[in-house]
Amino acid sequence: MTGERAPTLSVRDLRVEFPAAERGATVKAVDGVSFDIFKGETFGLIGESGSGKTTIGRAVVHLVEPTAGTILHDGVDPARLSSREFRAARRAWQIVFQDPNAALNPRSTILTSVMEPLAVSGVGSAEERRRAALQALARVGLPEEIGARYPHQLSGGQKQRVVIARTLTLKPELIVCDEVVAALDMSIRGDVLNLFAELQRELGLTYLFITHDLSVVSHISDRIAVAYLGRLVELGPAEAVTENAIHPYTRALLSAEPAPLPSHMRTGKRILLEGEIPSPINPPSGCHFRTRCGHAVDLCAQRAPEWREIVRGHWAACHFAEQFCSEENVAGEKAGATLLGG
Amino acid sequence: MNEAATQTAPDIRAAQSAPLLDVQGMSISFATAGGRLEATRDIAFSVAPGERIGVVGESGCGKTITGLSLLRLLPEDVAHISGRLDFMGVDLATCSEATLRDIRGKRIGMIFQEPMSALDPVFTVGDQIAEGLLAHGRMGRVEARERALEALRSVGIAAPEKRFHAYPHQLSGGMRQRVMIAGAMICNPQLLIADEPTTALDVTVQAQILELLRDLSDRAHMALLFITHDLGVVAETCTRMLTMYAGEIVEDAGVDAALEHPLHPYTSGLLRALPRLSERRSALPSIPGRVPVLGQMPEGCRFRQRCPFATDGCEKPQALQDAGAGRRVRCWRFRDLDLPGVAA
Ligand SMILES: Nc1ncnc2c1ncn2[C@@H]1O[C@H](COP(=O)(O)OP(=O)(O)OP(=O)(O)O)[C@@H](O)[C@H]1O
Ligand SMILES: Nc1ncnc2c1ncn2[C@@H]1O[C@H](COP(=O)(O)OP(=O)(O)O)[C@@H](O)[C@H]1O
Ligand code: SF4
Ligand code: SF4
Ligand SMILES: [Mg+2]
Ligand SMILES: [Mg+2]
C-alpha cells in the first residue's frame, strides 16, 4: 500500500476554468482538487460525464494549463523547468484516450503510427525507431505483420493496443488512461484491461485510470477517487470505496450500477437520484451535490464541506461524513456492496 | 385500454393469449459492392403482450437491424427482408405502406441511443410530440397539446408547460431521452423497441430511465424489445433474454436462467467477461477473436472459431433447438456442457 513513500504525482488545490459560450461566464471544470498517486499504483477516477475527469487527466499531463493549484511530478514542479527540460521530462507522462480511431492516421501504416512520437521528438536513428516500434507492438501482443496494415484493417481492440504500443515507445512512467475501454465490446475489454495490468507489472507503470464504468474501475484500481461537478467527494482504497462508501453521492452511484445478477442474488437497494448533474458554469453553493442529495440540510447550501480524512486513507467531503461512516457499520446500509463485492 | 385502441385492435382477446409479435424465419440481406450479403439468418422469436425481452450480443451481431426491420426502417433499396413478421395478424414484412404507417408510432414505438439524432432540432419538443398525434388523426391541436403535456409529465419532466417550448439542444441528455420516450409512448403502443436507449447516459440517469421504462411497461402492459450490450441492464429490466451471435439467435431463455445456467458457450463467455464478477485485479476472461464480418461467415456453427468447446460435429450448421423449459439453444453439444454463469 501507500505507506510513507513520497508520491510520484502530487496534485494540490487544482482549478481549471474555461471561458463559457455565454459571454463573461466561466466553466469551473475543476474546482479545487487534491490527491497523490504513488509509483506503480492504479488510481481510479470515476464520476458522471462533466464531472471534470478528463480535464484533471489533461492537466496532469500538461495538455491544459491550470487556473490555479500545483501539480508536482516526483516533487518537481514542471512549471519551474526550462522549456527544453520540460520537453524531455513530459515524455514520461502520457495520456491514452477512448477512441483509437481519432488517435491513428487512417492513411499511415500501423508501424508508421507507432514510430511517429519517436520521430517527432527526434529520438534515435530511423532503424532504431523501427526496432523500438516493433518491440512495442510485440509487447502489446500484436504480430509483426500488423505493422504493415492500415487502421481500418484492425479491430477496435487491436487499434487500442496499437495506441498503447505507440505510447510505450516513449518509455512513460505515468499514463493517464481516459475511458480507454469504453469504445470496446465487453467481450474484449478484459483483454485490454489485462494488458494494462501486465504492462504495469513488467514496467512498473503508474496509472491514473479514468472511467465512468464502476465495474471496470473497481476491478483494476488500488485506490478510487470519486468526482462530482469539479470536486472530489470521496477517495480511498478500492475495497473501502466500493464496499463501505461514505459519501451519499458515491453510495447513489454504486447503487445505480445495474447488476448482471439473477433476481434472487440482487439485494442491493437502489438510491434513485433525481435530476442530472448541474451546470459547472453556475454550480450550487456550498456542497455541489446538495441539489440531488437526500440528506441535504440548510448548512449544505451555506458552506462547502471540508475535504478530510475520515478513517485512515479514506477521505470524503460531506458535512456528515463521520456520522455516515459509523452508521455504515451499525446499520450496514451498504449500497451496492453486494453488487460490487468480489 | 382506451376506446380508440379497442376499436382498431384486430382482436384484443386473441392478442392477449396469442403472442403480440411472432417472427419466423426472418433473414435480412444487404446489396453491397461484393454482392448480396446475408446479415441475419433464421431469426425466430415471439413476444407476448407486456413481455420485456432483452437482446444482447457483441457489436455487429445484428441487434439493431433486427429491431429496425420490424418497422421496415432499413433502407429499402439495399436491404431485403424475408420471413414472416406477424404483428397482431398483420405481416410487417409484406403489409402496405399505409398499414405500416398506422402501426409505426401507434402500435409499435421505437427509441434510440442518441435522442438528438431522432429529434428534429428546428421544432420545439412539444410540437414534435403533438405531431405524432396529429399524424394519426382524430384529434385537434388543443387536445393534442394537452395529451403531449400529459405525456411529458408521465415521463417525469418537471414543468412540462415550460419544456413544451424548448428546443432539443436546450435539454440535457437524460431529458432528451425522456422526450423521446414521451413521443414513443403517446399513442400507447403495445410494443416499444428500445435500441441502447441508455448507453449514452450516466449511470444515475440510466437508473431513472430504466425505472421509467419498467414502470410504463407495467402500467400500460406494453411489451419491450430492449436491445443492449449491457447484461446488467437486461437483468434489471427484462424477463427474457435473446443472445445474438453473427446474425443468429443462439440462445433464448428467461433472464435468471440464462444468467445462472447459460446453455450456449457464447452466452457463457459474455457473462464470464464481466469484470465485476471476477476477483479484483485478477486476469479477466475474454472471448478470443472477433465476430466474423458479413460475407465471411464460417460454415457450420458460426461461433466455432471462438468456441473453447468446438469439436468434430461443430462444422455442421446448427439449428436453434428446443432445450426444454421454454428455452432454445443453437448448439448441438448443450446437454454435455456444464457452462459457468454469473454465479460460478
Ligand atoms: N445498410 C447496410 N449495408 C450493409 N451492411 C449493413 C447495413 N446495416 C448494417 N449492416 C451490417 O449488418 C450487421 C449487423 O449490424 P447491426 O447494426 O444490427 O449490429 P448491432 O448488433 O446492432 O451492433 P452494435 O452493438 O454495434 O450496435 C453488421 O455486420 C453491419 O455492418
Ligand atoms: N475546452 C473547454 N472549453 C469549455 N468548457 C470545457 C472545456 N473542456 C471541458 N469543459 C467543460 O468542463 C466540464 C468538465 O469536463 P470534462 O473534464 O471533460 O468532464 P468529464 O471527463 O468528467 O466528462 C464540462 O462541463 C465540460 O463541458
Ligand atoms: S454535505 Fe450535505 S448535501 Fe453534501 S453530501 Fe453531505 S449531506 Fe449531502
Ligand atoms: S456447436 Fe460446437 S462450436 Fe458451436 S457453440 Fe456448440 S460446441 Fe461451440
Ligand atoms: Mg471525459
Ligand atoms: Mg446496434
mmCIF file with all atom_site columns, C-alpha atoms in Angstrom, chain A residues 28-148:
data_model
loop_
_atom_site.group_PDB
_atom_site.id
_atom_site.type_symbol
_atom_site.label_atom_id
_atom_site.label_alt_id
_atom_site.label_comp_id
_atom_site.label_asym_id
_atom_site.label_entity_id
_atom_site.label_seq_id
_atom_site.pdbx_PDB_ins_code
_atom_site.Cartn_x
_atom_site.Cartn_y
_atom_site.Cartn_z
_atom_site.occupancy
_atom_site.B_iso_or_equiv
_atom_site.pdbx_formal_charge
_atom_site.auth_seq_id
_atom_site.auth_comp_id
_atom_site.auth_asym_id
_atom_site.auth_atom_id
_atom_site.pdbx_PDB_model_num
ATOM 1   C CA . LYS A 1 28  ? -15.357 25.651 -13.477 1.00 0.00 ? 28  LYS A CA 1
ATOM 2   C CA . ALA A 1 29  ? -14.333 22.290 -14.925 1.00 0.00 ? 29  ALA A CA 1
ATOM 3   C CA . VAL A 1 30  ? -12.062 21.532 -11.957 1.00 0.00 ? 30  VAL A CA 1
ATOM 4   C CA . ASP A 1 31  ? -12.819 23.381 -8.755  1.00 0.00 ? 31  ASP A CA 1
ATOM 5   C CA . GLY A 1 32  ? -10.178 22.605 -6.126  1.00 0.00 ? 32  GLY A CA 1
ATOM 6   C CA . VAL A 1 33  ? -8.957  19.025 -6.340  1.00 0.00 ? 33  VAL A CA 1
ATOM 7   C CA . SER A 1 34  ? -6.127  17.450 -4.304  1.00 0.00 ? 34  SER A CA 1
ATOM 8   C CA . PHE A 1 35  ? -4.732  13.924 -4.425  1.00 0.00 ? 35  PHE A CA 1
ATOM 9   C CA . ASP A 1 36  ? -1.469  11.956 -4.517  1.00 0.00 ? 36  ASP A CA 1
ATOM 10  C CA . ILE A 1 37  ? -0.600  8.994  -6.707  1.00 0.00 ? 37  ILE A CA 1
ATOM 11  C CA . PHE A 1 38  ? 2.186   6.588  -5.751  1.00 0.00 ? 38  PHE A CA 1
ATOM 12  C CA . LYS A 1 39  ? 4.572   4.801  -8.073  1.00 0.00 ? 39  LYS A CA 1
ATOM 13  C CA . GLY A 1 40  ? 3.265   1.547  -9.513  1.00 0.00 ? 40  GLY A CA 1
ATOM 14  C CA . GLU A 1 41  ? -0.266  2.268  -8.363  1.00 0.00 ? 41  GLU A CA 1
ATOM 15  C CA . THR A 1 42  ? -3.516  2.283  -10.339 1.00 0.00 ? 42  THR A CA 1
ATOM 16  C CA . PHE A 1 43  ? -5.514  5.268  -9.214  1.00 0.00 ? 43  PHE A CA 1
ATOM 17  C CA . GLY A 1 44  ? -9.110  5.071  -10.437 1.00 0.00 ? 44  GLY A CA 1
ATOM 18  C CA . LEU A 1 45  ? -11.103 8.243  -11.060 1.00 0.00 ? 45  LEU A CA 1
ATOM 19  C CA . ILE A 1 46  ? -14.850 7.882  -11.533 1.00 0.00 ? 46  ILE A CA 1
ATOM 20  C CA . GLY A 1 47  ? -17.720 10.303 -11.905 1.00 0.00 ? 47  GLY A CA 1
ATOM 21  C CA . GLU A 1 48  ? -20.527 11.239 -14.272 1.00 0.00 ? 48  GLU A CA 1
ATOM 22  C CA . SER A 1 49  ? -19.828 12.984 -17.533 1.00 0.00 ? 49  SER A CA 1
ATOM 23  C CA . GLY A 1 50  ? -18.998 16.625 -16.968 1.00 0.00 ? 50  GLY A CA 1
ATOM 24  C CA . SER A 1 51  ? -17.576 15.980 -13.513 1.00 0.00 ? 51  SER A CA 1
ATOM 25  C CA . GLY A 1 52  ? -14.119 17.106 -14.657 1.00 0.00 ? 52  GLY A CA 1
ATOM 26  C CA . LYS A 1 53  ? -12.326 13.765 -15.012 1.00 0.00 ? 53  LYS A CA 1
ATOM 27  C CA . THR A 1 54  ? -10.858 14.373 -18.465 1.00 0.00 ? 54  THR A CA 1
ATOM 28  C CA . THR A 1 55  ? -9.801  17.890 -17.532 1.00 0.00 ? 55  THR A CA 1
ATOM 29  C CA . ILE A 1 56  ? -7.974  16.588 -14.450 1.00 0.00 ? 56  ILE A CA 1
ATOM 30  C CA . GLY A 1 57  ? -6.247  13.990 -16.653 1.00 0.00 ? 57  GLY A CA 1
ATOM 31  C CA . ARG A 1 58  ? -5.259  16.562 -19.253 1.00 0.00 ? 58  ARG A CA 1
ATOM 32  C CA . ALA A 1 59  ? -3.916  18.905 -16.572 1.00 0.00 ? 59  ALA A CA 1
ATOM 33  C CA . VAL A 1 60  ? -1.826  16.090 -15.095 1.00 0.00 ? 60  VAL A CA 1
ATOM 34  C CA . VAL A 1 61  ? -0.031  15.540 -18.430 1.00 0.00 ? 61  VAL A CA 1
ATOM 35  C CA . HIS A 1 62  ? 0.134   19.300 -19.067 1.00 0.00 ? 62  HIS A CA 1
ATOM 36  C CA . LEU A 1 63  ? -2.203  19.423 -22.020 1.00 0.00 ? 63  LEU A CA 1
ATOM 37  C CA . VAL A 1 64  ? -4.207  22.092 -20.253 1.00 0.00 ? 64  VAL A CA 1
ATOM 38  C CA . GLU A 1 65  ? -2.946  24.969 -18.145 1.00 0.00 ? 65  GLU A CA 1
ATOM 39  C CA . PRO A 1 66  ? -4.284  25.011 -14.553 1.00 0.00 ? 66  PRO A CA 1
ATOM 40  C CA . THR A 1 67  ? -6.009  28.208 -13.499 1.00 0.00 ? 67  THR A CA 1
ATOM 41  C CA . ALA A 1 68  ? -4.641  27.650 -10.006 1.00 0.00 ? 68  ALA A CA 1
ATOM 42  C CA . GLY A 1 69  ? -3.011  24.969 -7.903  1.00 0.00 ? 69  GLY A CA 1
ATOM 43  C CA . THR A 1 70  ? 0.110   22.852 -8.263  1.00 0.00 ? 70  THR A CA 1
ATOM 44  C CA . ILE A 1 71  ? 0.999   19.584 -9.957  1.00 0.00 ? 71  ILE A CA 1
ATOM 45  C CA . LEU A 1 72  ? 4.279   18.039 -8.806  1.00 0.00 ? 72  LEU A CA 1
ATOM 46  C CA . HIS A 1 73  ? 5.966   15.109 -10.518 1.00 0.00 ? 73  HIS A CA 1
ATOM 47  C CA . ASP A 1 74  ? 8.299   13.370 -8.061  1.00 0.00 ? 74  ASP A CA 1
ATOM 48  C CA . GLY A 1 75  ? 8.338   16.581 -6.073  1.00 0.00 ? 75  GLY A CA 1
ATOM 49  C CA . VAL A 1 76  ? 9.256   18.745 -9.077  1.00 0.00 ? 76  VAL A CA 1
ATOM 50  C CA . ASP A 1 77  ? 7.012   21.480 -10.432 1.00 0.00 ? 77  ASP A CA 1
ATOM 51  C CA . PRO A 1 78  ? 7.357   21.289 -14.237 1.00 0.00 ? 78  PRO A CA 1
ATOM 52  C CA . ALA A 1 79  ? 6.460   24.962 -14.424 1.00 0.00 ? 79  ALA A CA 1
ATOM 53  C CA . ARG A 1 80  ? 9.916   25.618 -12.965 1.00 0.00 ? 80  ARG A CA 1
ATOM 54  C CA . LEU A 1 81  ? 11.749  23.643 -15.682 1.00 0.00 ? 81  LEU A CA 1
ATOM 55  C CA . SER A 1 82  ? 13.314  25.235 -18.739 1.00 0.00 ? 82  SER A CA 1
ATOM 56  C CA . SER A 1 83  ? 11.345  24.528 -21.895 1.00 0.00 ? 83  SER A CA 1
ATOM 57  C CA . ARG A 1 84  ? 13.994  22.048 -23.064 1.00 0.00 ? 84  ARG A CA 1
ATOM 58  C CA . GLU A 1 85  ? 13.955  20.201 -19.705 1.00 0.00 ? 85  GLU A CA 1
ATOM 59  C CA . PHE A 1 86  ? 10.166  20.223 -19.768 1.00 0.00 ? 86  PHE A CA 1
ATOM 60  C CA . ARG A 1 87  ? 10.019  18.681 -23.261 1.00 0.00 ? 87  ARG A CA 1
ATOM 61  C CA . ALA A 1 88  ? 12.317  15.869 -22.200 1.00 0.00 ? 88  ALA A CA 1
ATOM 62  C CA . ALA A 1 89  ? 10.528  15.282 -18.906 1.00 0.00 ? 89  ALA A CA 1
ATOM 63  C CA . ARG A 1 90  ? 6.987   15.233 -20.265 1.00 0.00 ? 90  ARG A CA 1
ATOM 64  C CA . ARG A 1 91  ? 7.640   12.115 -22.351 1.00 0.00 ? 91  ARG A CA 1
ATOM 65  C CA . ALA A 1 92  ? 7.304   10.259 -19.045 1.00 0.00 ? 92  ALA A CA 1
ATOM 66  C CA . TRP A 1 93  ? 3.693   11.485 -18.673 1.00 0.00 ? 93  TRP A CA 1
ATOM 67  C CA . GLN A 1 94  ? 1.371   10.165 -21.336 1.00 0.00 ? 94  GLN A CA 1
ATOM 68  C CA . ILE A 1 95  ? -2.368  10.023 -21.955 1.00 0.00 ? 95  ILE A CA 1
ATOM 69  C CA . VAL A 1 96  ? -4.438  7.447  -23.865 1.00 0.00 ? 96  VAL A CA 1
ATOM 70  C CA . PHE A 1 97  ? -7.968  8.365  -24.932 1.00 0.00 ? 97  PHE A CA 1
ATOM 71  C CA . GLN A 1 98  ? -11.175 6.464  -25.571 1.00 0.00 ? 98  GLN A CA 1
ATOM 72  C CA . ASP A 1 99  ? -11.248 6.497  -29.349 1.00 0.00 ? 99  ASP A CA 1
ATOM 73  C CA . PRO A 1 100 ? -8.295  4.778  -31.016 1.00 0.00 ? 100 PRO A CA 1
ATOM 74  C CA . ASN A 1 101 ? -9.595  5.895  -34.429 1.00 0.00 ? 101 ASN A CA 1
ATOM 75  C CA . ALA A 1 102 ? -9.058  9.524  -33.544 1.00 0.00 ? 102 ALA A CA 1
ATOM 76  C CA . ALA A 1 103 ? -5.513  8.725  -32.449 1.00 0.00 ? 103 ALA A CA 1
ATOM 77  C CA . LEU A 1 104 ? -4.433  6.871  -35.606 1.00 0.00 ? 104 LEU A CA 1
ATOM 78  C CA . ASN A 1 105 ? -3.957  8.410  -39.019 1.00 0.00 ? 105 ASN A CA 1
ATOM 79  C CA . PRO A 1 106 ? -6.101  6.351  -41.407 1.00 0.00 ? 106 PRO A CA 1
ATOM 80  C CA . ARG A 1 107 ? -3.571  6.833  -44.224 1.00 0.00 ? 107 ARG A CA 1
ATOM 81  C CA . SER A 1 108 ? -0.492  5.731  -42.268 1.00 0.00 ? 108 SER A CA 1
ATOM 82  C CA . THR A 1 109 ? 0.561   2.148  -41.724 1.00 0.00 ? 109 THR A CA 1
ATOM 83  C CA . ILE A 1 110 ? 0.428   0.912  -38.164 1.00 0.00 ? 110 ILE A CA 1
ATOM 84  C CA . LEU A 1 111 ? 4.219   0.810  -37.957 1.00 0.00 ? 111 LEU A CA 1
ATOM 85  C CA . THR A 1 112 ? 4.491   4.438  -39.090 1.00 0.00 ? 112 THR A CA 1
ATOM 86  C CA . SER A 1 113 ? 1.936   5.475  -36.478 1.00 0.00 ? 113 SER A CA 1
ATOM 87  C CA . VAL A 1 114 ? 3.764   3.628  -33.725 1.00 0.00 ? 114 VAL A CA 1
ATOM 88  C CA . MET A 1 115 ? 7.085   5.242  -34.725 1.00 0.00 ? 115 MET A CA 1
ATOM 89  C CA . GLU A 1 116 ? 5.606   8.704  -35.025 1.00 0.00 ? 116 GLU A CA 1
ATOM 90  C CA . PRO A 1 117 ? 6.115   10.047 -31.468 1.00 0.00 ? 117 PRO A CA 1
ATOM 91  C CA . LEU A 1 118 ? 9.774   8.982  -31.539 1.00 0.00 ? 118 LEU A CA 1
ATOM 92  C CA . ALA A 1 119 ? 10.209  10.589 -34.944 1.00 0.00 ? 119 ALA A CA 1
ATOM 93  C CA . VAL A 1 120 ? 8.557   13.775 -33.741 1.00 0.00 ? 120 VAL A CA 1
ATOM 94  C CA . SER A 1 121 ? 10.851  14.021 -30.732 1.00 0.00 ? 121 SER A CA 1
ATOM 95  C CA . GLY A 1 122 ? 13.842  13.039 -32.892 1.00 0.00 ? 122 GLY A CA 1
ATOM 96  C CA . VAL A 1 123 ? 14.829  10.068 -30.770 1.00 0.00 ? 123 VAL A CA 1
ATOM 97  C CA . GLY A 1 124 ? 17.354  7.614  -32.288 1.00 0.00 ? 124 GLY A CA 1
ATOM 98  C CA . SER A 1 125 ? 18.027  6.720  -35.915 1.00 0.00 ? 125 SER A CA 1
ATOM 99  C CA . ALA A 1 126 ? 15.302  5.567  -38.300 1.00 0.00 ? 126 ALA A CA 1
ATOM 100 C CA . GLU A 1 127 ? 16.397  1.967  -37.820 1.00 0.00 ? 127 GLU A CA 1
ATOM 101 C CA . GLU A 1 128 ? 16.388  2.289  -34.032 1.00 0.00 ? 128 GLU A CA 1
ATOM 102 C CA . ARG A 1 129 ? 12.907  3.779  -34.125 1.00 0.00 ? 129 ARG A CA 1
ATOM 103 C CA . ARG A 1 130 ? 11.722  0.910  -36.296 1.00 0.00 ? 130 ARG A CA 1
ATOM 104 C CA . ARG A 1 131 ? 13.122  -1.632 -33.864 1.00 0.00 ? 131 ARG A CA 1
ATOM 105 C CA . ALA A 1 132 ? 11.591  0.175  -30.891 1.00 0.00 ? 132 ALA A CA 1
ATOM 106 C CA . ALA A 1 133 ? 8.211   0.235  -32.632 1.00 0.00 ? 133 ALA A CA 1
ATOM 107 C CA . LEU A 1 134 ? 8.303   -3.468 -33.488 1.00 0.00 ? 134 LEU A CA 1
ATOM 108 C CA . GLN A 1 135 ? 9.321   -4.252 -29.930 1.00 0.00 ? 135 GLN A CA 1
ATOM 109 C CA . ALA A 1 136 ? 6.412   -2.173 -28.609 1.00 0.00 ? 136 ALA A CA 1
ATOM 110 C CA . LEU A 1 137 ? 3.974   -3.983 -30.924 1.00 0.00 ? 137 LEU A CA 1
ATOM 111 C CA . ALA A 1 138 ? 5.266   -7.326 -29.680 1.00 0.00 ? 138 ALA A CA 1
ATOM 112 C CA . ARG A 1 139 ? 4.925   -6.118 -26.101 1.00 0.00 ? 139 ARG A CA 1
ATOM 113 C CA . VAL A 1 140 ? 1.210   -5.409 -26.557 1.00 0.00 ? 140 VAL A CA 1
ATOM 114 C CA . GLY A 1 141 ? 0.757   -8.831 -28.131 1.00 0.00 ? 141 GLY A CA 1
ATOM 115 C CA . LEU A 1 142 ? 0.451   -7.847 -31.791 1.00 0.00 ? 142 LEU A CA 1
ATOM 116 C CA . PRO A 1 143 ? 2.231   -9.833 -34.510 1.00 0.00 ? 143 PRO A CA 1
ATOM 117 C CA . GLU A 1 144 ? 4.861   -8.038 -36.620 1.00 0.00 ? 144 GLU A CA 1
ATOM 118 C CA . GLU A 1 145 ? 2.725   -8.279 -39.801 1.00 0.00 ? 145 GLU A CA 1
ATOM 119 C CA . ILE A 1 146 ? 0.207   -5.894 -38.275 1.00 0.00 ? 146 ILE A CA 1
ATOM 120 C CA . GLY A 1 147 ? 2.793   -3.142 -38.724 1.00 0.00 ? 147 GLY A CA 1
ATOM 121 C CA . ALA A 1 148 ? 2.203   -3.157 -42.486 1.00 0.00 ? 148 ALA A CA 1
#
